[in-house]
mmCIF file of C-alpha atoms and ligand atoms in Angstrom:
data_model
loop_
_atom_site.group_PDB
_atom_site.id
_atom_site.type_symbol
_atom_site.label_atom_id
_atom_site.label_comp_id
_atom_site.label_asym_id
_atom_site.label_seq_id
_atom_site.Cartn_x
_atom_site.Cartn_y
_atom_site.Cartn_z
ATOM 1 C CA UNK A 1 -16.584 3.120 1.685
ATOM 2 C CA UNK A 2 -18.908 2.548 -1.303
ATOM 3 C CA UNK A 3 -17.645 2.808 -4.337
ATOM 4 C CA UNK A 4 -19.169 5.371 -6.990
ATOM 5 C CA UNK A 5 -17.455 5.080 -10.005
ATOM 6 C CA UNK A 6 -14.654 2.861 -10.945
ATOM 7 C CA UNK A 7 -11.011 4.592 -10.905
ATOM 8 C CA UNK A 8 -9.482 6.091 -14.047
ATOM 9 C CA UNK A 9 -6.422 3.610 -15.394
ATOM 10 C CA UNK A 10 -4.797 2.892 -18.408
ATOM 11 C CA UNK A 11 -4.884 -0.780 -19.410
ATOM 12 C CA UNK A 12 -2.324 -1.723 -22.421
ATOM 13 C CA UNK A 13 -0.325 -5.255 -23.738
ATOM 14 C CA UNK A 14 -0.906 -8.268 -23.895
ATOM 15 C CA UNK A 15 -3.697 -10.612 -21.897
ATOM 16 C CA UNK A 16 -1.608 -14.039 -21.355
ATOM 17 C CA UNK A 17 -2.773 -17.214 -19.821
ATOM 18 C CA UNK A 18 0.482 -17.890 -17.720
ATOM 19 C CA UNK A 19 1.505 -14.006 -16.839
ATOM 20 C CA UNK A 20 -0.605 -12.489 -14.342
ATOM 21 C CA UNK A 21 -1.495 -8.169 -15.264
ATOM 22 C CA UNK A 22 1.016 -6.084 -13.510
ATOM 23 C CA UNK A 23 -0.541 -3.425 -11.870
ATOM 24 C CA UNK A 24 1.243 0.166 -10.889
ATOM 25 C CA UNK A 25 0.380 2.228 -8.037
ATOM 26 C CA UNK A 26 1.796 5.700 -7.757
ATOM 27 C CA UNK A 27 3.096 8.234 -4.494
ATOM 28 C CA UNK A 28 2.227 11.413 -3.771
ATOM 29 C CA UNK A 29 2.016 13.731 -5.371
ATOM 30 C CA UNK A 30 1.974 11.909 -8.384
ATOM 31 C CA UNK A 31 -0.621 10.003 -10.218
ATOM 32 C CA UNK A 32 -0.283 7.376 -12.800
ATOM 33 C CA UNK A 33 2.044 9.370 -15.395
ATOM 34 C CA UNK A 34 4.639 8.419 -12.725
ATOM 35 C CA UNK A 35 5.165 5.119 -14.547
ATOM 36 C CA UNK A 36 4.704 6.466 -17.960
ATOM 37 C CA UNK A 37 8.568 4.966 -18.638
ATOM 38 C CA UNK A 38 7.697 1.385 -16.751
ATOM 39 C CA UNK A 39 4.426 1.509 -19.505
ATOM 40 C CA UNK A 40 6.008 1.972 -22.511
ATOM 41 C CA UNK A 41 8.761 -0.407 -22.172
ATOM 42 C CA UNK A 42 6.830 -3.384 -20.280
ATOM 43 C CA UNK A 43 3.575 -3.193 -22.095
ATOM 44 C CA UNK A 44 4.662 -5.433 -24.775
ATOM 45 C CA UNK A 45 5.615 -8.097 -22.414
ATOM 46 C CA UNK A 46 2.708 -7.928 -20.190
ATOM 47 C CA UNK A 47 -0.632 -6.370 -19.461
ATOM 48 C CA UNK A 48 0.032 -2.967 -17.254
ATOM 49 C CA UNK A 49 -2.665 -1.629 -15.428
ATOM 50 C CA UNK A 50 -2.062 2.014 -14.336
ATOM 51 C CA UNK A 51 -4.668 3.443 -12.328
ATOM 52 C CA UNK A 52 -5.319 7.185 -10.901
ATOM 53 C CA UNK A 53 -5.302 6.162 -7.503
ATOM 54 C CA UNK A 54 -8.921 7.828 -5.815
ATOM 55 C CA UNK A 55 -9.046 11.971 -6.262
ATOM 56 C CA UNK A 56 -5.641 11.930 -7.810
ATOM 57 C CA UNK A 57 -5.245 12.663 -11.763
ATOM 58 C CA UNK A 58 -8.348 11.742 -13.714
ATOM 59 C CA UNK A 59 -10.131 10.096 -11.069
ATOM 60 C CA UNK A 60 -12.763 11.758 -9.505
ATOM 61 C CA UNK A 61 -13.646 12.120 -5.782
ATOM 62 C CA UNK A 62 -13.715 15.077 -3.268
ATOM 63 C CA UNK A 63 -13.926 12.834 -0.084
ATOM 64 C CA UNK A 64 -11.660 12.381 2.253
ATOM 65 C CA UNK A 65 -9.887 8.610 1.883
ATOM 66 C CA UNK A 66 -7.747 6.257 4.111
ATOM 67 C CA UNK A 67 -4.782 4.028 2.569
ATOM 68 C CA UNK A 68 -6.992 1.275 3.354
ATOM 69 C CA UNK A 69 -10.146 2.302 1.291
ATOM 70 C CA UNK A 70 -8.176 3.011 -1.513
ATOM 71 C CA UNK A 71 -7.073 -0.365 -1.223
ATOM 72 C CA UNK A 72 -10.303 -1.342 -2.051
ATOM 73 C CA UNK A 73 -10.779 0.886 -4.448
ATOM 74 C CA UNK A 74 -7.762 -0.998 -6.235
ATOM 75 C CA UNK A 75 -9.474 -3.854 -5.709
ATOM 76 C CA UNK A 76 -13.023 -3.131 -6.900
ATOM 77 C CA UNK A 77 -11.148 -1.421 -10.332
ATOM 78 C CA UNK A 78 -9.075 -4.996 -10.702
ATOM 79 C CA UNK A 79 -12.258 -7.276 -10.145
ATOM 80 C CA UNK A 80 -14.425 -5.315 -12.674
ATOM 81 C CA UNK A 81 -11.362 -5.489 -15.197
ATOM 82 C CA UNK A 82 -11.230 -8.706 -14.509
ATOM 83 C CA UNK A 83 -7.662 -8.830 -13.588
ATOM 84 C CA UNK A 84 -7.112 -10.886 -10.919
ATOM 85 C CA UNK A 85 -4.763 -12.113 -9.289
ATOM 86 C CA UNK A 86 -2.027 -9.576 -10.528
ATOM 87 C CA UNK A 87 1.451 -8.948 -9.460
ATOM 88 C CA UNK A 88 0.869 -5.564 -7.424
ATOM 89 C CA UNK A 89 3.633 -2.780 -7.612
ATOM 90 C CA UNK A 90 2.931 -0.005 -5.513
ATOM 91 C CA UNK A 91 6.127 3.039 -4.973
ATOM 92 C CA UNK A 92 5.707 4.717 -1.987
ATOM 93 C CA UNK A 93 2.213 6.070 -0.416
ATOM 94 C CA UNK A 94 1.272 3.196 -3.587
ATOM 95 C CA UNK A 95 3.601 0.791 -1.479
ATOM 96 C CA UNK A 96 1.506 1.497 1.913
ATOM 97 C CA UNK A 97 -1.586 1.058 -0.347
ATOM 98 C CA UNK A 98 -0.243 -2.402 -1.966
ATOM 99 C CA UNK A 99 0.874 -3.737 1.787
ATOM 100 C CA UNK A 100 -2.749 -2.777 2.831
ATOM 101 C CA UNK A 101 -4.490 -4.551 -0.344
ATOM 102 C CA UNK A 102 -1.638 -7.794 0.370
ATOM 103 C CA UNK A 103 -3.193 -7.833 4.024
ATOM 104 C CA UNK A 104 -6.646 -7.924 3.187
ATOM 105 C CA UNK A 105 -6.695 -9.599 -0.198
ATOM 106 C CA UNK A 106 -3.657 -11.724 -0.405
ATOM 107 C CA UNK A 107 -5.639 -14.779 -2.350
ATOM 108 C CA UNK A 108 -5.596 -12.275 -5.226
ATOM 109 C CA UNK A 109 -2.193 -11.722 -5.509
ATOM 110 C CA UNK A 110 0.715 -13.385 -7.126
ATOM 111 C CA UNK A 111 3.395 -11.139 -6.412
ATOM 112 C CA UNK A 112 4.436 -8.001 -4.572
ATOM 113 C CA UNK A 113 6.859 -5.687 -5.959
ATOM 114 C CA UNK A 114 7.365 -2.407 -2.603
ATOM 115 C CA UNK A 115 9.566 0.228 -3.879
ATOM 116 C CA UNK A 116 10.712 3.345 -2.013
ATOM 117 C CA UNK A 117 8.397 2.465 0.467
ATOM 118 C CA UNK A 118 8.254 1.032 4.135
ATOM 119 C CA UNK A 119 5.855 -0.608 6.221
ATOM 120 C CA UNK A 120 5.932 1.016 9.521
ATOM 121 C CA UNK A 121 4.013 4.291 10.701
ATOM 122 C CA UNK A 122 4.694 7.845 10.638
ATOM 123 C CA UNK A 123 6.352 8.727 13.580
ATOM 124 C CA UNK A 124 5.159 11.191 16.298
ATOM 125 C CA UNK A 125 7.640 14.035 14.240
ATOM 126 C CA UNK A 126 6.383 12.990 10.778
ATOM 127 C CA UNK A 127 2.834 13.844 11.942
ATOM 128 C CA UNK A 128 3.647 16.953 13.036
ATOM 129 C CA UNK A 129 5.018 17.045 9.318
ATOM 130 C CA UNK A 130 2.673 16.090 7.675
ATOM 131 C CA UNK A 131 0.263 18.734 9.557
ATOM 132 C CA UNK A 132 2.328 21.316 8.233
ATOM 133 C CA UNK A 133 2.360 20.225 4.813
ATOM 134 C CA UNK A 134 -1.832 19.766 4.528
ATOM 135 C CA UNK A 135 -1.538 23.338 6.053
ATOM 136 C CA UNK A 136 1.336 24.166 2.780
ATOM 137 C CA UNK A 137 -1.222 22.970 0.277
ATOM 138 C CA UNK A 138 -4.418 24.400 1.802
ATOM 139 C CA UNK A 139 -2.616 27.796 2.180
ATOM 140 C CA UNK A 140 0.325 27.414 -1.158
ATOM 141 C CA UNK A 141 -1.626 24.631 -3.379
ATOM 142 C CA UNK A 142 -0.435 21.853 -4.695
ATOM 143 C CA UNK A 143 2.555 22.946 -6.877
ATOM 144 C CA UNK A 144 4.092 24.562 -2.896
ATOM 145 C CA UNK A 145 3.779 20.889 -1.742
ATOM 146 C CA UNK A 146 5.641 19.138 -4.902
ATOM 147 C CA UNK A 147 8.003 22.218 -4.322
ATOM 148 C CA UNK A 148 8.531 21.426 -0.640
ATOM 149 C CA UNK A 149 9.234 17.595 -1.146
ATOM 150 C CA UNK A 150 11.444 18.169 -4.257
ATOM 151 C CA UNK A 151 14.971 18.473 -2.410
ATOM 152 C CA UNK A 152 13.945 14.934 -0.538
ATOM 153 C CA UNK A 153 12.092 12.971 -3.530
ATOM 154 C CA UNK A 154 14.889 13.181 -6.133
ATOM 155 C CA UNK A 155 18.504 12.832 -5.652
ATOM 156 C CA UNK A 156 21.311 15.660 -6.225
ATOM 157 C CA UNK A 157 22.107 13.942 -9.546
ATOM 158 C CA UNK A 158 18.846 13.950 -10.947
ATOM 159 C CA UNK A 159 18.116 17.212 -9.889
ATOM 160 C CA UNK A 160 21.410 19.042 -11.284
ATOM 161 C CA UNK A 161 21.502 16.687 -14.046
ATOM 162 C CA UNK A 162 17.784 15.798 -15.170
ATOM 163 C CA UNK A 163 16.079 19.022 -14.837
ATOM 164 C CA UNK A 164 13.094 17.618 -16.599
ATOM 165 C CA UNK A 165 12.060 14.929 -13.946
ATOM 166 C CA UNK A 166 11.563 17.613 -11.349
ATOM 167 C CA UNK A 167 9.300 19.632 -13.729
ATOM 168 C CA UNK A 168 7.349 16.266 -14.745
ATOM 169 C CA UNK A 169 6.687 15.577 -10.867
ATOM 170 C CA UNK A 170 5.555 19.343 -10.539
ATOM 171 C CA UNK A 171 3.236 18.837 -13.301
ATOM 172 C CA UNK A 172 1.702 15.806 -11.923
ATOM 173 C CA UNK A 173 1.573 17.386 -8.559
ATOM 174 C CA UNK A 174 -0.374 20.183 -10.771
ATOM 175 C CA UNK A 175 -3.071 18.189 -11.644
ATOM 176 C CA UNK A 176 -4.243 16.998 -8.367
ATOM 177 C CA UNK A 177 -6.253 19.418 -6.348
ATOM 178 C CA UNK A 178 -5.083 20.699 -3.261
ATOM 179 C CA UNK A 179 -7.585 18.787 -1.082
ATOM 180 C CA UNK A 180 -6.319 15.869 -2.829
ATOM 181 C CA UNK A 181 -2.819 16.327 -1.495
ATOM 182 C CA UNK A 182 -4.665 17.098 2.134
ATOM 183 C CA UNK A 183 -6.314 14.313 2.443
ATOM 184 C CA UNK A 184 -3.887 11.930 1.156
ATOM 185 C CA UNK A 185 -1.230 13.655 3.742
ATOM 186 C CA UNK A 186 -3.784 12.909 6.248
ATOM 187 C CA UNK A 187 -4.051 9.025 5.137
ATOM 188 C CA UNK A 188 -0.644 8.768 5.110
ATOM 189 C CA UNK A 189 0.164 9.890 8.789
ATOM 190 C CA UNK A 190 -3.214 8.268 9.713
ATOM 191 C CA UNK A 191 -1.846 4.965 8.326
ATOM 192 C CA UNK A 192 -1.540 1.868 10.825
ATOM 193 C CA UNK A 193 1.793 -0.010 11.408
ATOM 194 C CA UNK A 194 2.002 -2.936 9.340
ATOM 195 C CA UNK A 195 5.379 -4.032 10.174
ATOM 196 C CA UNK A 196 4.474 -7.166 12.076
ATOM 197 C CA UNK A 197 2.198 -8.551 9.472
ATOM 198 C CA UNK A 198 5.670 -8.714 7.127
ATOM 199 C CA UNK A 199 6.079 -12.836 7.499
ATOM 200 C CA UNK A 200 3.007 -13.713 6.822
ATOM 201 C CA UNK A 201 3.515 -12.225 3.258
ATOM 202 C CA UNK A 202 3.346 -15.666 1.572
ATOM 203 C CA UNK A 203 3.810 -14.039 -2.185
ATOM 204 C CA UNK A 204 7.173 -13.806 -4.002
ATOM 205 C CA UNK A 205 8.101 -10.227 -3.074
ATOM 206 C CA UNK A 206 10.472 -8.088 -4.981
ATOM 207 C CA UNK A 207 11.874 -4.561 -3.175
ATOM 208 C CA UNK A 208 13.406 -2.012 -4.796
ATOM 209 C CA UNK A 209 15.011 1.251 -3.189
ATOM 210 C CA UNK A 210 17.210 3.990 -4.780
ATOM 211 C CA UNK A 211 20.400 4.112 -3.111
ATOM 212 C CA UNK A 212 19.723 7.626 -1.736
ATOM 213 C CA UNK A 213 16.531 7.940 -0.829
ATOM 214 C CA UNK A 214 15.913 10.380 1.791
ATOM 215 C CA UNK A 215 12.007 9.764 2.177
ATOM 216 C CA UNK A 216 12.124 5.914 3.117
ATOM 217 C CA UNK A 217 15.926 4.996 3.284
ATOM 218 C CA UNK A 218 17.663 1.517 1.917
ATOM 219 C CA UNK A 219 17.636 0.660 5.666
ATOM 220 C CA UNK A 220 13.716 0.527 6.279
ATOM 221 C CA UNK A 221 13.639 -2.061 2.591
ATOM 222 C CA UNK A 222 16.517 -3.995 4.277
ATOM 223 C CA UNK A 223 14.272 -4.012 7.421
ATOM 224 C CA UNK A 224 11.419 -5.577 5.152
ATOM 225 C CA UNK A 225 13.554 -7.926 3.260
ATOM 226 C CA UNK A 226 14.381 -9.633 6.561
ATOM 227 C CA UNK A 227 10.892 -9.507 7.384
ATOM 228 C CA UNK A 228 9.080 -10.683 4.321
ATOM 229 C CA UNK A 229 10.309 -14.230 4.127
ATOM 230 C CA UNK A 230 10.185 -15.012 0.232
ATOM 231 C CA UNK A 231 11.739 -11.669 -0.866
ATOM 232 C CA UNK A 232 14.551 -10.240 -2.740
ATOM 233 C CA UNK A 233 16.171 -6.726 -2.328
ATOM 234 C CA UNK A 234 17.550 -4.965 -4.979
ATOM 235 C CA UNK A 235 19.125 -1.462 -4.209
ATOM 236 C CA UNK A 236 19.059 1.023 -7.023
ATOM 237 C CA UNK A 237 22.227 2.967 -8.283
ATOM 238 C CA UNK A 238 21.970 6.963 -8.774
ATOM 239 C CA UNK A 239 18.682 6.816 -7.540
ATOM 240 C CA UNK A 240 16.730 8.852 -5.024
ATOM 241 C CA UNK A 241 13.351 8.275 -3.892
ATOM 242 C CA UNK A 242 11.178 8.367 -7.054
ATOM 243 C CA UNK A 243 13.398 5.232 -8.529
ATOM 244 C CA UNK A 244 11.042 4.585 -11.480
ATOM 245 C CA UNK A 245 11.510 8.054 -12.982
ATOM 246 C CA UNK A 246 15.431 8.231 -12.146
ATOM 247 C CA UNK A 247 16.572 4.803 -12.951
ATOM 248 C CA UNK A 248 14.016 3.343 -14.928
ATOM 249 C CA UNK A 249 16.153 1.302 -17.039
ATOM 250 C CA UNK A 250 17.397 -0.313 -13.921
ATOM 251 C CA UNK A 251 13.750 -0.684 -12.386
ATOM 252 C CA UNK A 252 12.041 -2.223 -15.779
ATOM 253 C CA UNK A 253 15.112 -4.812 -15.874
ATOM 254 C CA UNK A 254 14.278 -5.685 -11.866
ATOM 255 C CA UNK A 255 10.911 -5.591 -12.967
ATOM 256 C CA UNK A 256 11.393 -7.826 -16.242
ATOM 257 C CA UNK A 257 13.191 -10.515 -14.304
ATOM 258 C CA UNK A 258 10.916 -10.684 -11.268
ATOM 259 C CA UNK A 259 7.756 -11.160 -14.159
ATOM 260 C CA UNK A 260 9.817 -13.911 -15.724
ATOM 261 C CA UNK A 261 9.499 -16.193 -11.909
ATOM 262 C CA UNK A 262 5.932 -15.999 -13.053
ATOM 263 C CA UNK A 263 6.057 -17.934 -16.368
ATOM 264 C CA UNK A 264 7.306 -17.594 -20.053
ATOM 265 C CA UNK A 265 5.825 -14.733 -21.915
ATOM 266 C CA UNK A 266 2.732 -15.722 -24.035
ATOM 267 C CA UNK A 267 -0.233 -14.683 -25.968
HETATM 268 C C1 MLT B 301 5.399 9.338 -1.528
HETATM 269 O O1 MLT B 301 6.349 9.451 -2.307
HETATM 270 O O2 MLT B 301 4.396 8.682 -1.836
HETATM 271 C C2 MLT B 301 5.461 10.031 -0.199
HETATM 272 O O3 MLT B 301 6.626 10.788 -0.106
HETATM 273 C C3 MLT B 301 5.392 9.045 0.946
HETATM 274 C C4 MLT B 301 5.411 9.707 2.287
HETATM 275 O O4 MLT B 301 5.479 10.932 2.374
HETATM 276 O O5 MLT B 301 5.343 8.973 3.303
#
């Protein structure tokens, strides 16, 4: 895919020689105000690269896109910014785009941080799924979809008790167009299985999962803790699947300590 213009991100803190950037990639239907909590409390420590993952947010692009080429999309934004290697978060659909980047671009990496996320492929079900949703947003636009997914992205607590998360996903979900959500769905089940490629993750590897999430369960992380062999699981309390904007006091702590394997904090 050739690149036309770089992606939107935000790029805040501090450049460091020891620290590598830390660089956030959202799910779906988000886009980079997901992390908007991880930003303001980390950017002090470290330099925090959020980008608008390819037609989502305030990047542009009507085409359709695989996980894969926004991969390189990632990459392309993080070699013009000249940011490399980075620790690479990615939560959920940004998990399957990290794993894809860590296949093909692992020499650029220092660490991998998968949250709510998995590594293996939708199943023959979740395609079906995933039809019907592409249909949802071509038909209901994107607020239907965000909608849809909200009973499975946050948990019961958050949703009876934090009213305000659910109406900050919907407004994310807002601004990305409907064909953005369609052809993202379509990436998503198009996706390959990366499970096997797991031990050859050579990076220190950090995954985080909220206790109850319903989208990619504690079980598939466990499933990739076993797999990745220099990786540590941490399971998220009162969480459901969108465990940066329900616990993020709890995530930014994981995070903080996993940065600190990486060197002292310096300017
Ligand atoms: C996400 O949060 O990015 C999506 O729910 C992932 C998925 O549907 O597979």
């Amino acid at each position: 895919m050739i690149r036309k213009t770089a992606l939107f991100c935000t790029d805040t803190g501090p450049t460091s020689a020891t620290l590598p950037p830390l660089v956030l990639l959202h799910g779906f239907p988000f886009n980079g105000r997901l992390w908007r909590r991880q930003v303001e409390a980390l950017q002090d420590l470290y330099r925090v690269i959020v980008p608008d993952l390819r037609s989502f947010g305030r990047s542009v692009g009507n085409d359709p896109f695989t996980i894969e080429s926004q991969a390189d999309e990632v990459h392309g934004l993080l070699m013009d910014r000249d940011a490399l290697p980075c620790v690479l978060c990615g939560l959920s659909m940004g998990g399957y785009v990290a794993l894809a980047y860590a296949r093909k671009y692992p020499a650029t990496l220092r660490g991998l941080i998968l949250m709510d996320t998995k590594s293996a492929a939708d199943t023959s079900e979740a395609k079906l799924q995933r039809q019907k949703m592409i249909d949802l947003a071509n038909t209901s636009g994107s607020l239907a979809v965000a909608d849809a997914m909200m009973p499975k992205l946050l948990c019961e607590e958050t949703l009876t008790g934090y009213p305000e998360i659910a109406k900050e996903i919907q407004s994310m979900a807002g601004e990305n167009p409907p064909l953005t959500l369609a052809h993202a769905l379509a990436a998503m089940r198009d996706r390959p299985d990366l499970s096997d490629y797991l031990p050859s993750i050579a990076e220190p590897t950090l995954i985080l999962v909220g206790a109850e999430d319903a989208i990619t369960p504690p079980a598939l992380s466990q499933e990739m803790h076993r797999a990745i062999p220099n990786s540590t699981l941490e399971v998220i309390t009162g969480s459901g699947h969108v465990t940066a904007m329900e616990r993020p006091d709890q995530v930014n702590v994981a995070i903080r300590n996993f940065m600190g394997g990486f060197g002292s904090q310096s300017v």
